[in-house]
Amino acid sequence: MFAPRTTPWPLVALFTAGYLPPYLLPTTVGRLDTGLPLTATQAGAVGSALLLSSATAGFLLASRVQRIGARTLARLGLVLAVVGYGSAALTTAVPAVVAGAVLGGFGSGTATTVAATRIAAERDPHRASTLGLLTVSALAGAVYLTVPHLGRAHGLPLAAIALTALAVWPLTARLPGGTATSPAAHGTDPTTPLPRRRSGLVLAATVLCWSLAQNSLWGVSGRIGLTQAGLGDAALGVVFAVALGAGLVGVLVAGALGPRLGRAMPIGAGTVLIAGCIAVSASATTPGTFATGEIAWNTLYPVVLSYLIGLAASLDPRGRWAVLVGSASSLGTAAGPLTGSVLSAQAGYGGMGLVLGAGLLLAAVPMTAVALHTGGRPLVPGAIRRRGGTPAALVAAATGTPSGAVPEVGALEQPVVEIDVDARAVPVQRAYDTAGPRAAAATPGSGTG
């Protein structure tokens, strides 16, 4: 565990390495399309395979981080990412590129799983995830500004992901290893049933749809900008970089707001606004309209995503729902490029935008309902304060009480009934006596005369 007020930079770095592939999806898919003998739909399918492999890692490893050890799994994921993306970047043979992308995707998913599990155990998971989104947005923006000036090779975005994973490796030394004692002794038994099953399942299903809609557009945004909005390659890179820069502003706003607005309003209202931005961006026929839609969309996307990550983390302090919901999001992300390619081919970019926007409006309802229903989170050190008192969970932390044994906030905040007392109580005569030596047979509290 990290110190309560210490920024968990290893987790932020690991989060960045795991989330970078989805952020670079438009340029990755676009360069596979133009740099290799692949159609647009085939390139989208390769992007989907990469992200599907990432989601698979999350589902397989969600309950194994504690047993295997965060450090071991993180290093394994980073090695797979370096080898997979690096080999895909260095070859032009399509089967080898696909295999490398899938291997690298599994490595990214492993890194994301470790980061999500550990972030959920932080005192302030929203702050940690916000820092991660801030870092990955900044790095992706730098890549979008740099890559167009380095040529049209398909492997440049893949090489950027591999180098990021390599750079994060030294920081894994600060992650904990596997637990040598019985997990149940520390309240971390992986066989303990998942709490809030209904809310978690609803959230996972709707986040899958939410991510599907986002990445269906994101996967074809490059083609929309080039073919429909009339942008050049360098100008398109600038638009994406500015959009991700606006995303930095959104992340900073989300971090500053924190829990002040709750989670329901940012998730519900933010998703509705994103639906409108997607419709505008998909139907854009001029550079200005396209840039406006992309920038507004990318400003709102990380804000809502940070609250969704925090909501998933609040369902289980051991991080299992955070990983499972994140993996469901990765499934939606994985299907995004192929879905966007198929929808745009069948209905055009504008029709695709309307379909995706309608899907987001439908998904906003259950996500908001879950946020309203699960407004609190299980007690962990510093997470919840009793009304008018000190942090209630500090007692559990000081005595070593397992987090799973501490009741949730709803169990503590019972209504208080005030009882009026008409008269002041008068002590009964001879109930108290003066201080002094007592007879040997005297009972405590009784007088001697």
mmCIF file of N, CA, C and O in Angstrom, residues 258-339:
data_model
loop_
_atom_site.group_PDB
_atom_site.id
_atom_site.type_symbol
_atom_site.label_atom_id
_atom_site.label_comp_id
_atom_site.label_asym_id
_atom_site.label_seq_id
_atom_site.Cartn_x
_atom_site.Cartn_y
_atom_site.Cartn_z
ATOM 1 N N GLY A 258 -14.115 16.502 -8.262
ATOM 2 C CA GLY A 258 -14.148 15.344 -7.385
ATOM 3 C C GLY A 258 -15.575 14.872 -7.155
ATOM 4 O O GLY A 258 -16.387 14.800 -8.078
ATOM 5 N N PRO A 259 -15.921 14.578 -5.912
ATOM 6 C CA PRO A 259 -17.258 14.055 -5.614
ATOM 7 C C PRO A 259 -18.294 15.133 -5.328
ATOM 8 O O PRO A 259 -19.383 14.818 -4.889
ATOM 9 N N ARG A 260 -17.945 16.410 -5.566
ATOM 10 C CA ARG A 260 -18.863 17.494 -5.188
ATOM 11 C C ARG A 260 -20.226 17.378 -5.862
ATOM 12 O O ARG A 260 -21.246 17.731 -5.278
ATOM 13 N N LEU A 261 -20.233 16.952 -7.119
ATOM 14 C CA LEU A 261 -21.493 16.833 -7.860
ATOM 15 C C LEU A 261 -22.068 15.427 -7.790
ATOM 16 O O LEU A 261 -23.056 15.133 -8.456
ATOM 17 N N GLY A 262 -21.458 14.563 -6.978
ATOM 18 C CA GLY A 262 -21.864 13.169 -6.987
ATOM 19 C C GLY A 262 -21.357 12.508 -8.261
ATOM 20 O O GLY A 262 -20.498 13.035 -8.966
ATOM 21 N N ARG A 263 -21.904 11.352 -8.573
ATOM 22 C CA ARG A 263 -21.524 10.662 -9.809
ATOM 23 C C ARG A 263 -22.656 10.633 -10.829
ATOM 24 O O ARG A 263 -22.403 10.554 -12.031
ATOM 25 N N ALA A 264 -23.888 10.695 -10.381
ATOM 26 C CA ALA A 264 -25.020 10.538 -11.291
ATOM 27 C C ALA A 264 -25.084 11.667 -12.308
ATOM 28 O O ALA A 264 -25.265 11.429 -13.513
ATOM 29 N N MET A 265 -24.948 12.900 -11.848
ATOM 30 C CA MET A 265 -25.078 14.032 -12.768
ATOM 31 C C MET A 265 -23.964 14.079 -13.814
ATOM 32 O O MET A 265 -24.244 14.223 -15.015
ATOM 33 N N PRO A 266 -22.675 13.949 -13.420
ATOM 34 C CA PRO A 266 -21.641 13.939 -14.459
ATOM 35 C C PRO A 266 -21.792 12.788 -15.452
ATOM 36 O O PRO A 266 -21.553 12.966 -16.652
ATOM 37 N N ILE A 267 -22.186 11.607 -14.966
ATOM 38 C CA ILE A 267 -22.324 10.459 -15.864
ATOM 39 C C ILE A 267 -23.518 10.634 -16.794
ATOM 40 O O ILE A 267 -23.405 10.457 -18.013
ATOM 41 N N GLY A 268 -24.684 10.982 -16.243
ATOM 42 C CA GLY A 268 -25.892 11.100 -17.056
ATOM 43 C C GLY A 268 -25.855 12.275 -18.014
ATOM 44 O O GLY A 268 -26.002 12.106 -19.238
ATOM 45 N N ALA A 269 -25.639 13.472 -17.468
ATOM 46 C CA ALA A 269 -25.631 14.666 -18.325
ATOM 47 C C ALA A 269 -24.451 14.640 -19.287
ATOM 48 O O ALA A 269 -24.574 15.048 -20.451
ATOM 49 N N GLY A 270 -23.288 14.165 -18.810
ATOM 50 C CA GLY A 270 -22.129 14.106 -19.694
ATOM 51 C C GLY A 270 -22.348 13.175 -20.874
ATOM 52 O O GLY A 270 -21.948 13.482 -22.004
ATOM 53 N N THR A 271 -23.001 12.038 -20.647
ATOM 54 C CA THR A 271 -23.265 11.096 -21.738
ATOM 55 C C THR A 271 -24.228 11.685 -22.761
ATOM 56 O O THR A 271 -24.071 11.486 -23.978
ATOM 57 N N VAL A 272 -25.220 12.425 -22.293
ATOM 58 C CA VAL A 272 -26.155 13.075 -23.215
ATOM 59 C C VAL A 272 -25.430 14.081 -24.107
ATOM 60 O O VAL A 272 -25.648 14.146 -25.332
ATOM 61 N N LEU A 273 -24.528 14.871 -23.509
ATOM 62 C CA LEU A 273 -23.772 15.839 -24.300
ATOM 63 C C LEU A 273 -22.831 15.146 -25.285
ATOM 64 O O LEU A 273 -22.659 15.599 -26.421
ATOM 65 N N ILE A 274 -22.236 14.042 -24.858
ATOM 66 C CA ILE A 274 -21.357 13.286 -25.757
ATOM 67 C C ILE A 274 -22.129 12.771 -26.965
ATOM 68 O O ILE A 274 -21.616 12.771 -28.093
ATOM 69 N N ALA A 275 -23.364 12.340 -26.752
ATOM 70 C CA ALA A 275 -24.191 11.862 -27.873
ATOM 71 C C ALA A 275 -24.350 12.950 -28.930
ATOM 72 O O ALA A 275 -24.255 12.688 -30.139
ATOM 73 N N GLY A 276 -24.571 14.186 -28.478
ATOM 74 C CA GLY A 276 -24.692 15.289 -29.427
ATOM 75 C C GLY A 276 -23.389 15.564 -30.155
ATOM 76 O O GLY A 276 -23.380 15.819 -31.373
ATOM 77 N N CYS A 277 -22.267 15.514 -29.440
ATOM 78 C CA CYS A 277 -20.965 15.749 -30.063
ATOM 79 C C CYS A 277 -20.653 14.698 -31.124
ATOM 80 O O CYS A 277 -20.096 15.017 -32.187
ATOM 81 N N ILE A 278 -21.013 13.447 -30.851
ATOM 82 C CA ILE A 278 -20.757 12.372 -31.814
ATOM 83 C C ILE A 278 -21.567 12.593 -33.092
ATOM 84 O O ILE A 278 -21.055 12.398 -34.209
ATOM 85 N N ALA A 279 -22.814 13.009 -32.945
ATOM 86 C CA ALA A 279 -23.640 13.270 -34.119
ATOM 87 C C ALA A 279 -23.048 14.399 -34.963
ATOM 88 O O ALA A 279 -23.028 14.331 -36.198
ATOM 89 N N VAL A 280 -22.552 15.457 -34.299
ATOM 90 C CA VAL A 280 -21.957 16.592 -35.018
ATOM 91 C C VAL A 280 -20.680 16.168 -35.729
ATOM 92 O O VAL A 280 -20.472 16.470 -36.912
ATOM 93 N N SER A 281 -19.808 15.462 -35.030
ATOM 94 C CA SER A 281 -18.527 15.064 -35.611
ATOM 95 C C SER A 281 -18.713 14.112 -36.788
ATOM 96 O O SER A 281 -18.037 14.237 -37.815
ATOM 97 N N ALA A 282 -19.636 13.161 -36.662
ATOM 98 C CA ALA A 282 -19.827 12.177 -37.722
ATOM 99 C C ALA A 282 -20.423 12.783 -38.984
ATOM 100 O O ALA A 282 -20.162 12.303 -40.094
ATOM 101 N N SER A 283 -21.224 13.820 -38.828
ATOM 102 C CA SER A 283 -21.875 14.434 -39.997
ATOM 103 C C SER A 283 -21.106 15.625 -40.549
ATOM 104 O O SER A 283 -21.569 16.277 -41.492
ATOM 105 N N ALA A 284 -19.924 15.937 -39.994
ATOM 106 C CA ALA A 284 -19.166 17.127 -40.395
ATOM 107 C C ALA A 284 -18.679 17.011 -41.837
ATOM 108 O O ALA A 284 -18.159 15.971 -42.248
ATOM 109 N N THR A 285 -18.840 18.094 -42.579
ATOM 110 C CA THR A 285 -18.343 18.146 -43.959
ATOM 111 C C THR A 285 -17.325 19.266 -44.157
ATOM 112 O O THR A 285 -16.835 19.457 -45.274
ATOM 113 N N THR A 286 -17.022 19.995 -43.093
ATOM 114 C CA THR A 286 -16.012 21.059 -43.159
ATOM 115 C C THR A 286 -15.004 20.856 -42.032
ATOM 116 O O THR A 286 -15.337 20.275 -40.987
ATOM 117 N N PRO A 287 -13.783 21.334 -42.209
ATOM 118 C CA PRO A 287 -12.784 21.174 -41.153
ATOM 119 C C PRO A 287 -13.207 21.793 -39.819
ATOM 120 O O PRO A 287 -12.956 21.217 -38.755
ATOM 121 N N GLY A 288 -13.863 22.956 -39.867
ATOM 122 C CA GLY A 288 -14.271 23.625 -38.637
ATOM 123 C C GLY A 288 -15.287 22.823 -37.837
ATOM 124 O O GLY A 288 -15.173 22.683 -36.610
ATOM 125 N N THR A 289 -16.290 22.291 -38.539
ATOM 126 C CA THR A 289 -17.319 21.499 -37.849
ATOM 127 C C THR A 289 -16.728 20.223 -37.271
ATOM 128 O O THR A 289 -17.036 19.822 -36.144
ATOM 129 N N PHE A 290 -15.873 19.588 -38.068
ATOM 130 C CA PHE A 290 -15.243 18.353 -37.587
ATOM 131 C C PHE A 290 -14.395 18.620 -36.347
ATOM 132 O O PHE A 290 -14.469 17.887 -35.353
ATOM 133 N N ALA A 291 -13.580 19.675 -36.387
ATOM 134 C CA ALA A 291 -12.727 20.006 -35.252
ATOM 135 C C ALA A 291 -13.563 20.346 -34.021
ATOM 136 O O ALA A 291 -13.235 19.934 -32.901
ATOM 137 N N THR A 292 -14.657 21.069 -34.210
ATOM 138 C CA THR A 292 -15.523 21.435 -33.084
ATOM 139 C C THR A 292 -16.099 20.195 -32.416
ATOM 140 O O THR A 292 -16.092 20.061 -31.186
ATOM 141 N N GLY A 293 -16.624 19.281 -33.238
ATOM 142 C CA GLY A 293 -17.205 18.068 -32.681
ATOM 143 C C GLY A 293 -16.177 17.213 -31.949
ATOM 144 O O GLY A 293 -16.425 16.718 -30.847
ATOM 145 N N GLU A 294 -14.995 17.048 -32.551
ATOM 146 C CA GLU A 294 -13.964 16.217 -31.939
ATOM 147 C C GLU A 294 -13.447 16.821 -30.634
ATOM 148 O O GLU A 294 -13.232 16.110 -29.640
ATOM 149 N N ILE A 295 -13.237 18.135 -30.642
ATOM 150 C CA ILE A 295 -12.697 18.787 -29.439
ATOM 151 C C ILE A 295 -13.708 18.745 -28.298
ATOM 152 O O ILE A 295 -13.361 18.423 -27.151
ATOM 153 N N ALA A 296 -14.971 19.061 -28.611
ATOM 154 C CA ALA A 296 -15.996 19.018 -27.554
ATOM 155 C C ALA A 296 -16.171 17.600 -27.020
ATOM 156 O O ALA A 296 -16.296 17.387 -25.806
ATOM 157 N N TRP A 297 -16.176 16.651 -27.919
ATOM 158 C CA TRP A 297 -16.336 15.247 -27.517
ATOM 159 C C TRP A 297 -15.191 14.805 -26.608
ATOM 160 O O TRP A 297 -15.402 14.221 -25.547
ATOM 161 N N ASN A 298 -13.959 15.098 -27.016
ATOM 162 C CA ASN A 298 -12.804 14.657 -26.241
ATOM 163 C C ASN A 298 -12.632 15.435 -24.941
ATOM 164 O O ASN A 298 -11.904 14.988 -24.052
ATOM 165 N N THR A 299 -13.274 16.574 -24.826
ATOM 166 C CA THR A 299 -13.290 17.283 -23.545
ATOM 167 C C THR A 299 -14.182 16.566 -22.542
ATOM 168 O O THR A 299 -13.853 16.439 -21.357
ATOM 169 N N LEU A 300 -15.325 16.075 -23.014
ATOM 170 C CA LEU A 300 -16.305 15.450 -22.132
ATOM 171 C C LEU A 300 -15.994 13.989 -21.841
ATOM 172 O O LEU A 300 -16.262 13.492 -20.739
ATOM 173 N N TYR A 301 -15.426 13.286 -22.825
ATOM 174 C CA TYR A 301 -15.215 11.837 -22.682
ATOM 175 C C TYR A 301 -14.415 11.458 -21.433
ATOM 176 O O TYR A 301 -14.853 10.615 -20.646
ATOM 177 N N PRO A 302 -13.226 12.059 -21.183
ATOM 178 C CA PRO A 302 -12.475 11.637 -19.995
ATOM 179 C C PRO A 302 -13.143 12.024 -18.687
ATOM 180 O O PRO A 302 -12.917 11.379 -17.664
ATOM 181 N N VAL A 303 -13.962 13.081 -18.713
ATOM 182 C CA VAL A 303 -14.683 13.467 -17.496
ATOM 183 C C VAL A 303 -15.640 12.344 -17.091
ATOM 184 O O VAL A 303 -15.632 11.861 -15.949
ATOM 185 N N VAL A 304 -16.472 11.916 -18.036
ATOM 186 C CA VAL A 304 -17.439 10.859 -17.745
ATOM 187 C C VAL A 304 -16.715 9.554 -17.432
ATOM 188 O O VAL A 304 -17.088 8.826 -16.505
ATOM 189 N N LEU A 305 -15.653 9.262 -18.174
ATOM 190 C CA LEU A 305 -14.919 8.016 -17.945
ATOM 191 C C LEU A 305 -14.330 7.972 -16.537
ATOM 192 O O LEU A 305 -14.356 6.933 -15.872
ATOM 193 N N SER A 306 -13.805 9.101 -16.059
ATOM 194 C CA SER A 306 -13.221 9.100 -14.713
ATOM 195 C C SER A 306 -14.277 8.804 -13.659
ATOM 196 O O SER A 306 -14.002 8.097 -12.677
ATOM 197 N N TYR A 307 -15.491 9.322 -13.835
ATOM 198 C CA TYR A 307 -16.558 9.037 -12.871
ATOM 199 C C TYR A 307 -17.040 7.593 -12.993
ATOM 200 O O TYR A 307 -17.424 6.981 -11.993
ATOM 201 N N LEU A 308 -17.039 7.036 -14.195
ATOM 202 C CA LEU A 308 -17.408 5.632 -14.352
ATOM 203 C C LEU A 308 -16.385 4.719 -13.682
ATOM 204 O O LEU A 308 -16.750 3.735 -13.033
ATOM 205 N N ILE A 309 -15.102 5.046 -13.825
ATOM 206 C CA ILE A 309 -14.068 4.259 -13.159
ATOM 207 C C ILE A 309 -14.240 4.347 -11.642
ATOM 208 O O ILE A 309 -14.150 3.344 -10.924
ATOM 209 N N GLY A 310 -14.500 5.559 -11.137
ATOM 210 C CA GLY A 310 -14.722 5.719 -9.709
ATOM 211 C C GLY A 310 -15.949 4.978 -9.222
ATOM 212 O O GLY A 310 -15.946 4.392 -8.132
ATOM 213 N N LEU A 311 -17.007 4.980 -10.026
ATOM 214 C CA LEU A 311 -18.227 4.261 -9.653
ATOM 215 C C LEU A 311 -17.962 2.765 -9.580
ATOM 216 O O LEU A 311 -18.397 2.087 -8.638
ATOM 217 N N ALA A 312 -17.252 2.219 -10.563
ATOM 218 C CA ALA A 312 -16.930 0.791 -10.538
ATOM 219 C C ALA A 312 -16.056 0.445 -9.335
ATOM 220 O O ALA A 312 -16.250 -0.582 -8.685
ATOM 221 N N ALA A 313 -15.096 1.312 -9.016
ATOM 222 C CA ALA A 313 -14.226 1.066 -7.864
ATOM 223 C C ALA A 313 -15.003 1.103 -6.560
ATOM 224 O O ALA A 313 -14.670 0.395 -5.606
ATOM 225 N N SER A 314 -16.060 1.912 -6.495
ATOM 226 C CA SER A 314 -16.827 2.040 -5.256
ATOM 227 C C SER A 314 -17.661 0.788 -4.961
ATOM 228 O O SER A 314 -18.092 0.592 -3.833
ATOM 229 N N LEU A 315 -17.889 -0.062 -5.959
ATOM 230 C CA LEU A 315 -18.713 -1.244 -5.751
ATOM 231 C C LEU A 315 -17.980 -2.350 -4.995
ATOM 232 O O LEU A 315 -18.627 -3.209 -4.394
ATOM 233 N N ASP A 316 -16.652 -2.334 -5.046
ATOM 234 C CA ASP A 316 -15.872 -3.380 -4.368
ATOM 235 C C ASP A 316 -14.467 -2.852 -4.125
ATOM 236 O O ASP A 316 -13.714 -2.646 -5.081
ATOM 237 N N PRO A 317 -14.095 -2.612 -2.848
ATOM 238 C CA PRO A 317 -12.767 -2.048 -2.567
ATOM 239 C C PRO A 317 -11.629 -2.969 -2.942
ATOM 240 O O PRO A 317 -10.483 -2.541 -2.976
ATOM 241 N N ARG A 318 -11.898 -4.249 -3.220
ATOM 242 C CA ARG A 318 -10.846 -5.166 -3.642
ATOM 243 C C ARG A 318 -10.555 -5.064 -5.134
ATOM 244 O O ARG A 318 -9.665 -5.725 -5.640
ATOM 245 N N GLY A 319 -11.317 -4.252 -5.838
ATOM 246 C CA GLY A 319 -11.004 -3.948 -7.222
ATOM 247 C C GLY A 319 -11.595 -4.877 -8.256
ATOM 248 O O GLY A 319 -11.361 -4.701 -9.449
ATOM 249 N N ARG A 320 -12.371 -5.893 -7.830
ATOM 250 C CA ARG A 320 -12.862 -6.858 -8.816
ATOM 251 C C ARG A 320 -13.865 -6.236 -9.778
ATOM 252 O O ARG A 320 -13.794 -6.471 -10.989
ATOM 253 N N TRP A 321 -14.802 -5.438 -9.265
ATOM 254 C CA TRP A 321 -15.749 -4.791 -10.172
ATOM 255 C C TRP A 321 -15.045 -3.759 -11.050
ATOM 256 O O TRP A 321 -15.423 -3.558 -12.212
ATOM 257 N N ALA A 322 -14.026 -3.090 -10.507
ATOM 258 C CA ALA A 322 -13.285 -2.131 -11.327
ATOM 259 C C ALA A 322 -12.661 -2.820 -12.534
ATOM 260 O O ALA A 322 -12.690 -2.302 -13.653
ATOM 261 N N VAL A 323 -12.089 -4.019 -12.303
ATOM 262 C CA VAL A 323 -11.474 -4.753 -13.411
ATOM 263 C C VAL A 323 -12.526 -5.302 -14.357
ATOM 264 O O VAL A 323 -12.389 -5.211 -15.585
ATOM 265 N N LEU A 324 -13.608 -5.880 -13.819
ATOM 266 C CA LEU A 324 -14.628 -6.482 -14.676
ATOM 267 C C LEU A 324 -15.359 -5.434 -15.510
ATOM 268 O O LEU A 324 -15.620 -5.645 -16.697
ATOM 269 N N VAL A 325 -15.681 -4.308 -14.893
ATOM 270 C CA VAL A 325 -16.325 -3.230 -15.657
ATOM 271 C C VAL A 325 -15.337 -2.671 -16.686
ATOM 272 O O VAL A 325 -15.707 -2.379 -17.834
ATOM 273 N N GLY A 326 -14.069 -2.543 -16.295
ATOM 274 C CA GLY A 326 -13.068 -2.089 -17.256
ATOM 275 C C GLY A 326 -12.902 -3.053 -18.418
ATOM 276 O O GLY A 326 -12.716 -2.636 -19.564
ATOM 277 N N SER A 327 -12.967 -4.347 -18.126
ATOM 278 C CA SER A 327 -12.864 -5.337 -19.200
ATOM 279 C C SER A 327 -14.085 -5.306 -20.109
ATOM 280 O O SER A 327 -13.975 -5.471 -21.333
ATOM 281 N N ALA A 328 -15.270 -5.092 -19.515
ATOM 282 C CA ALA A 328 -16.471 -4.924 -20.342
ATOM 283 C C ALA A 328 -16.337 -3.702 -21.237
ATOM 284 O O ALA A 328 -16.726 -3.722 -22.413
ATOM 285 N N SER A 329 -15.760 -2.630 -20.683
ATOM 286 C CA SER A 329 -15.504 -1.447 -21.499
ATOM 287 C C SER A 329 -14.546 -1.770 -22.635
ATOM 288 O O SER A 329 -14.727 -1.305 -23.772
ATOM 289 N N SER A 330 -13.527 -2.599 -22.341
ATOM 290 C CA SER A 330 -12.590 -2.988 -23.388
ATOM 291 C C SER A 330 -13.256 -3.819 -24.476
ATOM 292 O O SER A 330 -12.884 -3.731 -25.651
ATOM 293 N N LEU A 331 -14.252 -4.639 -24.095
ATOM 294 C CA LEU A 331 -14.999 -5.386 -25.106
ATOM 295 C C LEU A 331 -15.723 -4.431 -26.055
ATOM 296 O O LEU A 331 -15.726 -4.619 -27.276
ATOM 297 N N GLY A 332 -16.362 -3.419 -25.472
ATOM 298 C CA GLY A 332 -17.019 -2.424 -26.311
ATOM 299 C C GLY A 332 -16.025 -1.679 -27.176
ATOM 300 O O GLY A 332 -16.265 -1.433 -28.367
ATOM 301 N N THR A 333 -14.881 -1.333 -26.571
ATOM 302 C CA THR A 333 -13.829 -0.674 -27.335
ATOM 303 C C THR A 333 -13.334 -1.559 -28.467
ATOM 304 O O THR A 333 -13.066 -1.093 -29.578
ATOM 305 N N ALA A 334 -13.209 -2.860 -28.166
ATOM 306 C CA ALA A 334 -12.716 -3.795 -29.176
ATOM 307 C C ALA A 334 -13.651 -3.891 -30.368
ATOM 308 O O ALA A 334 -13.205 -3.971 -31.520
ATOM 309 N N ALA A 335 -14.950 -3.897 -30.087
ATOM 310 C CA ALA A 335 -15.908 -4.012 -31.184
ATOM 311 C C ALA A 335 -16.104 -2.686 -31.915
ATOM 312 O O ALA A 335 -16.711 -2.658 -32.990
ATOM 313 N N GLY A 336 -15.583 -1.603 -31.351
ATOM 314 C CA GLY A 336 -15.811 -0.285 -31.925
ATOM 315 C C GLY A 336 -15.319 -0.107 -33.348
ATOM 316 O O GLY A 336 -16.093 0.301 -34.227
ATOM 317 N N PRO A 337 -14.035 -0.359 -33.648
ATOM 318 C CA PRO A 337 -13.546 -0.122 -35.007
ATOM 319 C C PRO A 337 -14.327 -0.882 -36.072
ATOM 320 O O PRO A 337 -14.676 -0.323 -37.122
ATOM 321 N N LEU A 338 -14.610 -2.164 -35.812
ATOM 322 C CA LEU A 338 -15.348 -2.953 -36.794
ATOM 323 C C LEU A 338 -16.788 -2.460 -36.915
ATOM 324 O O LEU A 338 -17.323 -2.339 -38.022
ATOM 325 N N THR A 339 -17.415 -2.142 -35.761
ATOM 326 C CA THR A 339 -18.794 -1.636 -35.795
ATOM 327 C C THR A 339 -18.874 -0.319 -36.553
ATOM 328 O O THR A 339 -19.775 -0.104 -37.373
#
